PDB file of C-alpha atoms in Angstrom:
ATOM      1  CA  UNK A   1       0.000   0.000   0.000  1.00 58.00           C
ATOM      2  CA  UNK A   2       2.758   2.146   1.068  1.00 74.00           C
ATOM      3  CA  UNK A   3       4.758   1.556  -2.178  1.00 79.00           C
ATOM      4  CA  UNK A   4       1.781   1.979  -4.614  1.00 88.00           C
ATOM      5  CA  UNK A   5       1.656   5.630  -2.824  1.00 90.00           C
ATOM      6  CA  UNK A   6       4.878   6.651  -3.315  1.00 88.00           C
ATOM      7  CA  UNK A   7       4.320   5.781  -7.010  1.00 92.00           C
ATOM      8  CA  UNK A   8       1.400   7.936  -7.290  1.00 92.00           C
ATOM      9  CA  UNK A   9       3.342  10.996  -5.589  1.00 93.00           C
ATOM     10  CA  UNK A  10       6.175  10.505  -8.021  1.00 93.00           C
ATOM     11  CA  UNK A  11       3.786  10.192 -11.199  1.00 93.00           C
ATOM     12  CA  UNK A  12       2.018  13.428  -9.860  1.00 95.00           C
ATOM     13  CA  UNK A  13       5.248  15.053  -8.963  1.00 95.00           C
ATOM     14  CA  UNK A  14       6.475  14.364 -12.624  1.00 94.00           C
ATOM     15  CA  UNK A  15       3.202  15.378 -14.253  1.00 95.00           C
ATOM     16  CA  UNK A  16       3.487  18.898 -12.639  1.00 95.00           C
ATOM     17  CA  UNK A  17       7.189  19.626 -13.484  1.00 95.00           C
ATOM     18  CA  UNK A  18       5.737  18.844 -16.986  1.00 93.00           C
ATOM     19  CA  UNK A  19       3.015  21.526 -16.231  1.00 94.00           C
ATOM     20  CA  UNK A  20       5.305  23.786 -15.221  1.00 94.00           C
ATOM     21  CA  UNK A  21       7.974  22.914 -18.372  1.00 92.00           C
ATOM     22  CA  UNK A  22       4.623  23.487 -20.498  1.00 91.00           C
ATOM     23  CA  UNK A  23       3.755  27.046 -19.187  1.00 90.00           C
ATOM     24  CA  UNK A  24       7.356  27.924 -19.107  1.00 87.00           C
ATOM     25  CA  UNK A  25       7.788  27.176 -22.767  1.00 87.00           C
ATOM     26  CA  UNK A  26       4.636  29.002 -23.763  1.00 83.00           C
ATOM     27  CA  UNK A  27       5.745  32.200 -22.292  1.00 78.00           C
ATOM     28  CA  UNK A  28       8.997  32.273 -24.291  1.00 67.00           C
TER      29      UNK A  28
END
């Protein structure tokens, strides 16, 4: 259960640095 959680956090974590990649390319 623990490990499956962690996963999730890491998956989320990645999908906002994406986010954040996104919206930094768009304002250049």
């Amino acid at each position: 259960m623990n490990g499956s959680k962690m996963t999730v956090t890491v998956i989320k974590t990645s999908f906002d640095d994406s986010m954040n990649l996104s919206a930094h390319a768009f304002q250049l």
